Short mmCIF file of C-alpha atoms in Angstrom, two decimals:
data_model
loop_
_atom_site.label_atom_id
_atom_site.label_comp_id
_atom_site.label_asym_id
_atom_site.label_seq_id
_atom_site.Cartn_x
_atom_site.Cartn_y
_atom_site.Cartn_z
CA UNK Y 1 -73.92 -8.74 34.32
CA UNK Y 2 -72.36 -5.58 32.83
CA UNK Y 3 -73.17 -1.94 33.15
CA UNK Y 4 -74.03 -0.15 29.93
CA UNK Y 5 -73.01 3.50 29.82
CA UNK Y 6 -75.89 5.61 28.50
CA UNK Y 7 -74.75 9.06 29.75
CA UNK Y 8 -71.67 10.94 30.97
CA UNK Y 9 -70.39 9.09 34.01
CA UNK Y 10 -67.76 9.75 36.67
CA UNK Y 11 -66.20 6.73 38.28
CA UNK Y 12 -64.13 6.71 41.43
CA UNK Y 13 -62.86 4.33 44.05
CA UNK Y 14 -63.39 4.80 47.76
CA UNK Y 15 -60.30 4.10 49.86
CA UNK Y 16 -60.01 2.94 53.42
CA UNK Y 17 -56.72 3.02 55.31
CA UNK Y 18 -55.39 -0.38 56.36
CA UNK Y 19 -55.96 -1.08 60.05
CA UNK Y 20 -53.51 -2.79 62.37
CA UNK Y 21 -53.85 -4.31 65.83
CA UNK Y 22 -51.67 -2.75 68.53
CA UNK Y 23 -50.97 -4.75 71.68
CA UNK Y 24 -49.15 -3.65 74.83
CA UNK Y 25 -48.85 -4.69 78.47
CA UNK Y 26 -51.60 -2.51 79.94
CA UNK Y 27 -51.61 -4.06 83.40
CA UNK Y 28 -48.19 -5.50 84.15
CA UNK Y 29 -47.73 -6.76 87.73
CA UNK Y 30 -45.12 -4.00 88.29
CA UNK Y 31 -46.76 -1.09 86.46
CA UNK Y 32 -49.25 0.06 83.84
CA UNK Y 33 -48.99 1.20 80.25
CA UNK Y 34 -51.50 3.54 78.65
CA UNK Y 35 -51.80 4.58 75.01
CA UNK Y 36 -53.51 7.58 73.45
CA UNK Y 37 -54.41 8.53 69.91
CA UNK Y 38 -55.24 12.21 69.45
CA UNK Y 39 -55.68 12.48 73.23
CA UNK Y 40 -58.13 9.57 73.40
CA UNK Y 41 -57.12 6.44 75.31
CA UNK Y 42 -57.00 3.14 73.45
CA UNK Y 43 -56.58 -0.34 74.90
CA UNK Y 44 -54.35 -3.26 74.04
CA UNK Y 45 -55.83 -5.12 71.08
CA UNK Y 46 -57.27 -1.95 69.53
CA UNK Y 47 -57.07 -1.49 65.79
CA UNK Y 48 -55.74 1.77 64.37
CA UNK Y 49 -55.40 3.10 60.83
CA UNK Y 50 -52.08 3.05 58.94
CA UNK Y 51 -49.77 5.95 60.00
CA UNK Y 52 -51.67 6.57 63.26
CA UNK Y 53 -49.49 8.21 65.92
CA UNK Y 54 -49.78 6.61 69.37
CA UNK Y 55 -48.38 8.18 72.55
CA UNK Y 56 -47.52 5.64 75.24
CA UNK Y 57 -47.04 6.30 78.96
CA UNK Y 58 -45.58 3.81 81.44
CA UNK Y 59 -46.35 4.23 85.14
CA UNK Y 60 -44.33 1.98 87.46
CA UNK Y 61 -45.86 0.78 90.74
CA UNK Y 62 -44.22 1.95 93.97
CA UNK Y 63 -40.73 0.48 94.26
CA UNK Y 64 -40.32 -0.08 90.49
CA UNK Y 65 -38.99 1.82 87.49
CA UNK Y 66 -39.11 1.43 83.72
CA UNK Y 67 -36.13 -0.63 82.60
CA UNK Y 68 -36.73 -0.59 78.83
CA UNK Y 69 -39.29 -0.49 76.03
CA UNK Y 70 -39.51 -2.72 72.96
CA UNK Y 71 -41.52 -2.62 69.75
CA UNK Y 72 -41.84 -6.03 68.14
CA UNK Y 73 -38.83 -7.17 70.17
CA UNK Y 74 -36.57 -4.25 69.12
CA UNK Y 75 -35.42 -1.68 71.69
CA UNK Y 76 -37.36 1.55 71.57
CA UNK Y 77 -36.21 4.90 72.95
CA UNK Y 78 -39.18 7.09 72.00
CA UNK Y 79 -42.60 6.66 73.57
CA UNK Y 80 -44.40 7.91 70.47
CA UNK Y 81 -44.95 5.45 67.65
CA UNK Y 82 -46.27 5.70 64.08
CA UNK Y 83 -48.11 2.46 63.30
CA UNK Y 84 -47.48 0.90 59.88
CA UNK Y 85 -48.12 -2.79 60.68
CA UNK Y 86 -49.38 -5.12 63.42
CA UNK Y 87 -47.41 -3.91 66.45
CA UNK Y 88 -46.54 -5.17 69.94
CA UNK Y 89 -45.17 -2.71 72.51
CA UNK Y 90 -43.68 -4.14 75.69
CA UNK Y 91 -42.47 -2.22 78.74
CA UNK Y 92 -40.23 -3.94 81.27
CA UNK Y 93 -40.51 -2.70 84.85
CA UNK Y 94 -37.81 -3.61 87.39
CA UNK Y 95 -37.32 -3.00 91.09
CA UNK Y 96 -35.65 0.28 92.07
CA UNK Y 97 -33.05 -1.73 93.94
CA UNK Y 98 -32.01 -3.61 90.78
CA UNK Y 99 -28.70 -2.41 89.30
CA UNK Y 100 -28.87 -0.62 85.96
CA UNK Y 101 -27.52 -3.04 83.34
CA UNK Y 102 -24.50 -2.09 81.24
CA UNK Y 103 -23.91 -3.19 77.67
CA UNK Y 104 -20.77 -3.49 75.58
CA UNK Y 105 -21.09 -1.63 72.27
CA UNK Y 106 -18.75 -2.42 69.38
CA UNK Y 107 -18.50 -0.78 65.99
CA UNK Y 108 -16.02 -0.71 63.14
CA UNK Y 109 -14.93 1.85 60.60
CA UNK Y 110 -16.61 1.20 57.26
CA UNK Y 111 -14.43 0.34 54.26
CA UNK Y 112 -15.03 3.76 52.71
CA UNK Y 113 -14.90 6.15 55.66
CA UNK Y 114 -14.69 6.51 59.43
CA UNK Y 115 -17.22 6.03 62.21
CA UNK Y 116 -17.08 7.91 65.52
CA UNK Y 117 -19.36 7.79 68.54
CA UNK Y 118 -20.07 10.06 71.48
CA UNK Y 119 -22.37 10.06 74.47
CA UNK Y 120 -25.24 12.54 74.51
CA UNK Y 121 -23.15 14.83 76.74
CA UNK Y 122 -20.46 15.03 74.00
CA UNK Y 123 -18.00 12.64 75.67
CA UNK Y 124 -16.20 10.48 73.07
CA UNK Y 125 -17.11 6.79 73.14
CA UNK Y 126 -14.77 4.06 71.91
CA UNK Y 127 -15.74 0.72 70.43
CA UNK Y 128 -15.79 -2.06 73.02
CA UNK Y 129 -16.74 0.29 75.87
CA UNK Y 130 -19.84 -0.19 78.00
CA UNK Y 131 -22.82 2.12 78.49
CA UNK Y 132 -25.61 1.98 81.02
CA UNK Y 133 -29.02 0.99 79.80
CA UNK Y 134 -30.91 4.08 78.69
CA UNK Y 135 -27.83 6.12 77.81
CA UNK Y 136 -27.79 7.52 74.32
CA UNK Y 137 -24.94 7.24 71.83
CA UNK Y 138 -24.63 9.38 68.72
CA UNK Y 139 -22.74 7.89 65.78
CA UNK Y 140 -21.31 9.99 62.97
CA UNK Y 141 -19.86 8.63 59.74
CA UNK Y 142 -17.42 10.52 57.55
CA UNK Y 143 -17.45 8.86 54.15
CA UNK Y 144 -15.25 8.97 51.08
CA UNK Y 145 -16.33 11.39 48.35
CA UNK Y 146 -17.80 8.71 46.09
CA UNK Y 147 -19.96 7.19 48.85
CA UNK Y 148 -22.96 8.08 50.96
CA UNK Y 149 -24.84 6.38 53.78
CA UNK Y 150 -27.47 3.99 52.46
CA UNK Y 151 -28.78 2.80 55.83
CA UNK Y 152 -27.79 2.11 59.44
CA UNK Y 153 -28.03 -1.31 61.08
CA UNK Y 154 -28.54 -1.47 64.85
CA UNK Y 155 -29.13 2.28 65.27
CA UNK Y 156 -31.80 4.83 64.34
CA UNK Y 157 -30.86 7.10 61.46
CA UNK Y 158 -31.18 10.85 62.00
CA UNK Y 159 -33.90 11.98 59.57
CA UNK Y 160 -32.21 15.37 59.11
CA UNK Y 161 -28.65 14.10 58.62
CA UNK Y 162 -28.13 10.64 57.13
CA UNK Y 163 -24.51 10.67 58.28
CA UNK Y 164 -25.70 10.46 61.93
CA UNK Y 165 -27.54 7.80 63.91
CA UNK Y 166 -28.58 7.28 67.53
CA UNK Y 167 -28.55 4.22 69.74
#
């Protein structure tokens, strides 16, 4: 079956944004997680359109605190997320009496430049040192003239300055 054109015709396609399922631990035994899109609450298992911005809030129960957040198993510092695929957000709540974990961070100078790190308060940070969970590190690369940063691995690139990244 074919259409026969017998007059001027305008054709167009209608587009629908891809939708993705977002899951999160709404009712953890040690706290709750809520999510909002444009101020409206959504629930775990909801589907949202591609590039939807979701704001998450974690509320620990009495005697607990937020230890860390992950998105698809990767550490997350921000509580706002732009959804571009099926996504799982997890919040870990721990007892207030639990010690704050420390982690050893190592980094090396790249072959074509130097890499430095500092804490968010401006204190220099050396490779092999430890930081407490939740502390932020800022990495800066100084590269040779013929090179530029292509990407960062293990840190989040600064969208305004590709020579900087945060962990």
